[in-house]
Every structure is written in C-alpha cells, then in structure tokens.
PDB file of C-alpha atoms in Angstrom:
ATOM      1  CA  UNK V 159       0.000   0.000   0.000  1.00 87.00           C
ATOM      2  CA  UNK V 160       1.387   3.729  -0.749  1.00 89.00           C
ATOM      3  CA  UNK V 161      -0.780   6.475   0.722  1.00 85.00           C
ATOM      4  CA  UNK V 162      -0.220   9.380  -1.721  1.00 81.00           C
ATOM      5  CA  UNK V 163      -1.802  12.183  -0.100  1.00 84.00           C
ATOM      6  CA  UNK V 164      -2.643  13.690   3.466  1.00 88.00           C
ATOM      7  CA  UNK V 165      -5.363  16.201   4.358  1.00 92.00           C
ATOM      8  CA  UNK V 166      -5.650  17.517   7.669  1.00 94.00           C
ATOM      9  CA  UNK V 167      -8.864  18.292   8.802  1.00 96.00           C
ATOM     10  CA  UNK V 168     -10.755  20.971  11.419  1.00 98.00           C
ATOM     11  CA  UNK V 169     -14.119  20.296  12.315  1.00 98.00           C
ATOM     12  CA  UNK V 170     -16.077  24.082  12.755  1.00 98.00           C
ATOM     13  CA  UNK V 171     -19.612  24.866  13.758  1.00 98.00           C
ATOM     14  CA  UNK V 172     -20.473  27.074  10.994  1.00 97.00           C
ATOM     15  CA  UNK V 173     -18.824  27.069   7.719  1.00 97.00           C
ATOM     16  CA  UNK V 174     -19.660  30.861   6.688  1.00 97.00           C
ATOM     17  CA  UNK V 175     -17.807  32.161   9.562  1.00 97.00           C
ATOM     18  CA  UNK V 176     -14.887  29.689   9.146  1.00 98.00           C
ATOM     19  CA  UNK V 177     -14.916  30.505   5.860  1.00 98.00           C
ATOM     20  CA  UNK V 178     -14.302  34.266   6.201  1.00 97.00           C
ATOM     21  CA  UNK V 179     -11.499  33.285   8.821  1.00 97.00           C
ATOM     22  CA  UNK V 180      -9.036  31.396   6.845  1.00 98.00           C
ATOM     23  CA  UNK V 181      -9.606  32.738   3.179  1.00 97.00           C
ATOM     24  CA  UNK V 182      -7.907  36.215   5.441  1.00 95.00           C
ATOM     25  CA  UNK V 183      -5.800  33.490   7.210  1.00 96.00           C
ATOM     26  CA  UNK V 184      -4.225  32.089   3.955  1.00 96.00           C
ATOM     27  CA  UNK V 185      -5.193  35.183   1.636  1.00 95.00           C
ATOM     28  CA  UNK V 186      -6.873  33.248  -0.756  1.00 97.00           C
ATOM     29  CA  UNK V 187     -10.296  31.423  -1.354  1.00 98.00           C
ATOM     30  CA  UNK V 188     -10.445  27.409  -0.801  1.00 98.00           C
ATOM     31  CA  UNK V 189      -9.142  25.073  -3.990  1.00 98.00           C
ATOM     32  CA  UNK V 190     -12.205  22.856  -3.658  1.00 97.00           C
ATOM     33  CA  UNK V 191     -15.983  22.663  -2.004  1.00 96.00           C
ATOM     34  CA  UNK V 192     -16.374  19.226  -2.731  1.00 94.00           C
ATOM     35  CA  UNK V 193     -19.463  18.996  -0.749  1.00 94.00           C
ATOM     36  CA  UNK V 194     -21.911  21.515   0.642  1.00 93.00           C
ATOM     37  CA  UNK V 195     -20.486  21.544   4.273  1.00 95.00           C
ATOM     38  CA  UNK V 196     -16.315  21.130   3.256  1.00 97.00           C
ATOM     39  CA  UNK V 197     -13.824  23.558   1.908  1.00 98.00           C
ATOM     40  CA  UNK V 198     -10.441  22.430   1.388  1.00 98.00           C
ATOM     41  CA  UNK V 199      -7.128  25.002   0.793  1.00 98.00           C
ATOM     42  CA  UNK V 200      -4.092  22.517  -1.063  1.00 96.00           C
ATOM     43  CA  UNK V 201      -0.407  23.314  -1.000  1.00 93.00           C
ATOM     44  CA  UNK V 202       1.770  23.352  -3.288  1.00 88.00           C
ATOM     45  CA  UNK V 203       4.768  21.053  -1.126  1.00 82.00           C
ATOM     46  CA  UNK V 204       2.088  18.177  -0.321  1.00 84.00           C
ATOM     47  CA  UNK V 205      -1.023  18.247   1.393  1.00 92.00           C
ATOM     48  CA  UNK V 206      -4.712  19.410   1.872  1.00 96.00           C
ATOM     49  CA  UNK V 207      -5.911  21.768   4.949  1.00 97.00           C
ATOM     50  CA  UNK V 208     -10.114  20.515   5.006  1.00 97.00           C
ATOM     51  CA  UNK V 209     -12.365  22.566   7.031  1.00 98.00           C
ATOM     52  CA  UNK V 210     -15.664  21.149   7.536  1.00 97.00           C
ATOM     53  CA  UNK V 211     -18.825  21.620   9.950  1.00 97.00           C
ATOM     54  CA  UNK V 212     -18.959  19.024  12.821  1.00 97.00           C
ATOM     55  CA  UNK V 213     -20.371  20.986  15.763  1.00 95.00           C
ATOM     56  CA  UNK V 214     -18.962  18.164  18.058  1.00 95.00           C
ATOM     57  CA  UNK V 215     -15.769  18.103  17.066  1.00 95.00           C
ATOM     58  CA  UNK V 216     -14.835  22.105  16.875  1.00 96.00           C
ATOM     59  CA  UNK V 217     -12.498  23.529  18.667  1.00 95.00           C
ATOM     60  CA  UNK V 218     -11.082  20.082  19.719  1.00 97.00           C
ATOM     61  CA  UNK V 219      -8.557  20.217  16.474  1.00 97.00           C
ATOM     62  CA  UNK V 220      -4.949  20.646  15.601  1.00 97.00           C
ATOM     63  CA  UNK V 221      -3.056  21.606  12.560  1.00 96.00           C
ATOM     64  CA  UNK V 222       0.493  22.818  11.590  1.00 95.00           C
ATOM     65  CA  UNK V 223       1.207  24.220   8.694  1.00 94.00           C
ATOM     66  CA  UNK V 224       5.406  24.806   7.754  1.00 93.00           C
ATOM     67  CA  UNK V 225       6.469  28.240   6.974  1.00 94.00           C
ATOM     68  CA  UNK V 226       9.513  30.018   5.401  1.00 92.00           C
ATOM     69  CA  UNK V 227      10.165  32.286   7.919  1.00 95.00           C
ATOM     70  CA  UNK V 228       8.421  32.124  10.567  1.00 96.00           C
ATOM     71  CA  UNK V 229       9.647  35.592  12.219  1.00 97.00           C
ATOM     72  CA  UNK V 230       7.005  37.152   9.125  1.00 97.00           C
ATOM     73  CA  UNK V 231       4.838  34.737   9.423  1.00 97.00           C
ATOM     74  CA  UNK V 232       4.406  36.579  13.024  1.00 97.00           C
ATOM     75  CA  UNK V 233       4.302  39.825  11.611  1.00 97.00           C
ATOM     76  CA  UNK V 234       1.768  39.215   8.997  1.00 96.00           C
ATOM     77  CA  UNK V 235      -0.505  37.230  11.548  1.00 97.00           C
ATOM     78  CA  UNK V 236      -0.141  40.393  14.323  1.00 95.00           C
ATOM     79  CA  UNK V 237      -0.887  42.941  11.480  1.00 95.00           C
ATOM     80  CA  UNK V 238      -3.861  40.861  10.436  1.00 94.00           C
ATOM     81  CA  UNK V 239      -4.763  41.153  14.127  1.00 94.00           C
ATOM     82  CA  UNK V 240      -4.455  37.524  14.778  1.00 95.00           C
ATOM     83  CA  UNK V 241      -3.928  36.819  18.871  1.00 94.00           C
ATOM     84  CA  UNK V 242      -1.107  35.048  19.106  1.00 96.00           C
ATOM     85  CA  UNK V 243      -1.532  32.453  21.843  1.00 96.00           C
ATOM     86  CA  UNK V 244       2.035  30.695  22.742  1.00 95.00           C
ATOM     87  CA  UNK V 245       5.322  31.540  20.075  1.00 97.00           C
ATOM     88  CA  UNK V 246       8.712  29.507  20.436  1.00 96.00           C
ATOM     89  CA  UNK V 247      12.522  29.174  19.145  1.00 96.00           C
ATOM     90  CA  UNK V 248      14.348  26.671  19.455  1.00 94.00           C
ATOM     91  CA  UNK V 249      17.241  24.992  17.383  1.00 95.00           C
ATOM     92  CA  UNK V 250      15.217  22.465  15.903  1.00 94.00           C
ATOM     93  CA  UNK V 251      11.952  24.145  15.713  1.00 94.00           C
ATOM     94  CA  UNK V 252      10.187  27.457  15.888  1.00 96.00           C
ATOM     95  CA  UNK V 253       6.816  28.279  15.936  1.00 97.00           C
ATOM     96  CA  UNK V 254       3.546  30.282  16.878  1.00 98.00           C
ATOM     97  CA  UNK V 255       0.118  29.215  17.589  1.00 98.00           C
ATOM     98  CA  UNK V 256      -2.775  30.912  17.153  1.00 98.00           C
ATOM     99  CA  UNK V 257      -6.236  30.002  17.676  1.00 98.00           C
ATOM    100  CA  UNK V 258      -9.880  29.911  15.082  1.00 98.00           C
ATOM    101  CA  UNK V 259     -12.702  31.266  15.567  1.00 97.00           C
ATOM    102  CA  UNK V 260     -14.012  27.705  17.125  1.00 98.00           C
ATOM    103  CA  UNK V 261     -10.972  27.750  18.941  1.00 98.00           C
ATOM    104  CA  UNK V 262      -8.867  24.953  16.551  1.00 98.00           C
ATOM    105  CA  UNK V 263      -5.126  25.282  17.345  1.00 98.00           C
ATOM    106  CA  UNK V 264      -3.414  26.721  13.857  1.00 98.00           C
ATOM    107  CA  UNK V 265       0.126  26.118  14.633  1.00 97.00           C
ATOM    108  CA  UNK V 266       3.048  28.022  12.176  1.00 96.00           C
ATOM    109  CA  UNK V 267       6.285  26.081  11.959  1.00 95.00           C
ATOM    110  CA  UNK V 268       9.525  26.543  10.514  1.00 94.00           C
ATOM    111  CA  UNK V 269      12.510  23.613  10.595  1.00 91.00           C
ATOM    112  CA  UNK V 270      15.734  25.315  12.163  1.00 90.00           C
ATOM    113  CA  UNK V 271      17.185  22.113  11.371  1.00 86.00           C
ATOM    114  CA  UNK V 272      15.593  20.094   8.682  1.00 84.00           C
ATOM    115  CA  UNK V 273      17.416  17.301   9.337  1.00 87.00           C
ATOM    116  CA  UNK V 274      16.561  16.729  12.673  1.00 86.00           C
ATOM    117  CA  UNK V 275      13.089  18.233  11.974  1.00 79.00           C
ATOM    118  CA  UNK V 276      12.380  16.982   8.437  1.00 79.00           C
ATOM    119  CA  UNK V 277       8.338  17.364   8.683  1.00 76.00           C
ATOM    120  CA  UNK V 278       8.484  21.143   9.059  1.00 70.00           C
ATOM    121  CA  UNK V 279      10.951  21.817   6.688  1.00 73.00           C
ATOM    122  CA  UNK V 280       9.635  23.189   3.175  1.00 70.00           C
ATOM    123  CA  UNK V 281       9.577  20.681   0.388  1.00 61.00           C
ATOM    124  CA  UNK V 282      10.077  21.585  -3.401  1.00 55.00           C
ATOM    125  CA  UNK V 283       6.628  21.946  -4.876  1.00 47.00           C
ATOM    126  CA  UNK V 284       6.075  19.572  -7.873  1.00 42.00           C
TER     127      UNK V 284
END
C-alpha cells in the first residue's frame, strides 16, 4: 500500500464564519468545495488543509502548517490582528500558535534544522 496524499482536517460549527477566517488566514479562497459543508485550501509542497462543519468536534482540532520564515509569518498574523496564543525558538523548531474562531489550534512552523526536523521543513513543490 502507498498512501499518496494527506489532508488535515478541522471540524467548525459554521462554515460561513470559518470561511471568512481562513480565506484572510491564507489570503486566498479554498481550492475545492467538494461537498456543501467542506472547503479544502491545497499546498503546493504536499497536502490538503479541510475545514468542515462538525459541531462536536470544533475547537477540539490541531493543525500545523510549515512556513519560510516564521519571524514574518508573526508579523503578517499580528498585522492581520491575529492573537497570538504561545510563540517559540528553538534549534530544531520554531513556531507560533494561534487560535480559530471555534478555537482549533493553527500552529506556524519553521525547521531550524531540517534534518533533525524533516516534517516542518519546506519541500520543493512539484
């Protein structure tokens, strides 16, 4: 078996507000709606970010999402007027996490070392 693919998902109570949130978030409208109730943002090193209405399950979700440069990253995200709940910097990893409307962890990462850290580093795009 090869899995080719991975798509984190966030379960939100209402999609129109979620919406809104990461289309400023990202700074672009979702890829795909393939269903009434799911939008999905894809990126161009690997993987899917899914957002999708499941009252029980938001604000009960995780997702990281590896950055560049993580010291704009906070910039942009404290222009945009984004709380930023916890940052770190470390020699493997740094980071910042931040928090959705339904209160879904949106964690920014950057490898320091991509050896030792290989998930977070930045992967060529196809």
């Amino acid at each position: 078996m090869r899995v080719a693919n991975v798509l984190a998902g966030l379960g939100v109570r209402e999609l129109e507000t979620a919406h809104g949130w990461y289309v400023c978030l990202l700074d672009r409208e979702p890829d795909a709606s393939p269903m009434e109730s799911l939008l999905e943002w894809r990126f161009p090193g690997g993987g899917w970010l899914q957002i999708f209405v499941d009252a029980g399950r938001a604000g009960h979700g995780t997702v990281t999402l590896a950055v560049d440069d993580i010291g704009a990253m906070r910039a942009r995200l404290a222009e945009k007027g984004h709380e930023i709940e916890w940052s770190f910097d470390g020699d493997v990893t740094s980071g910042t996490v931040i928090r959705d409307p339904d209160g879904n962890r949106v964690v920014f990462a950057q490898s320091m070392d991509a050896e030792k850290n290989p998930s977070a580093a930045l992967a060529e795009a196809d």
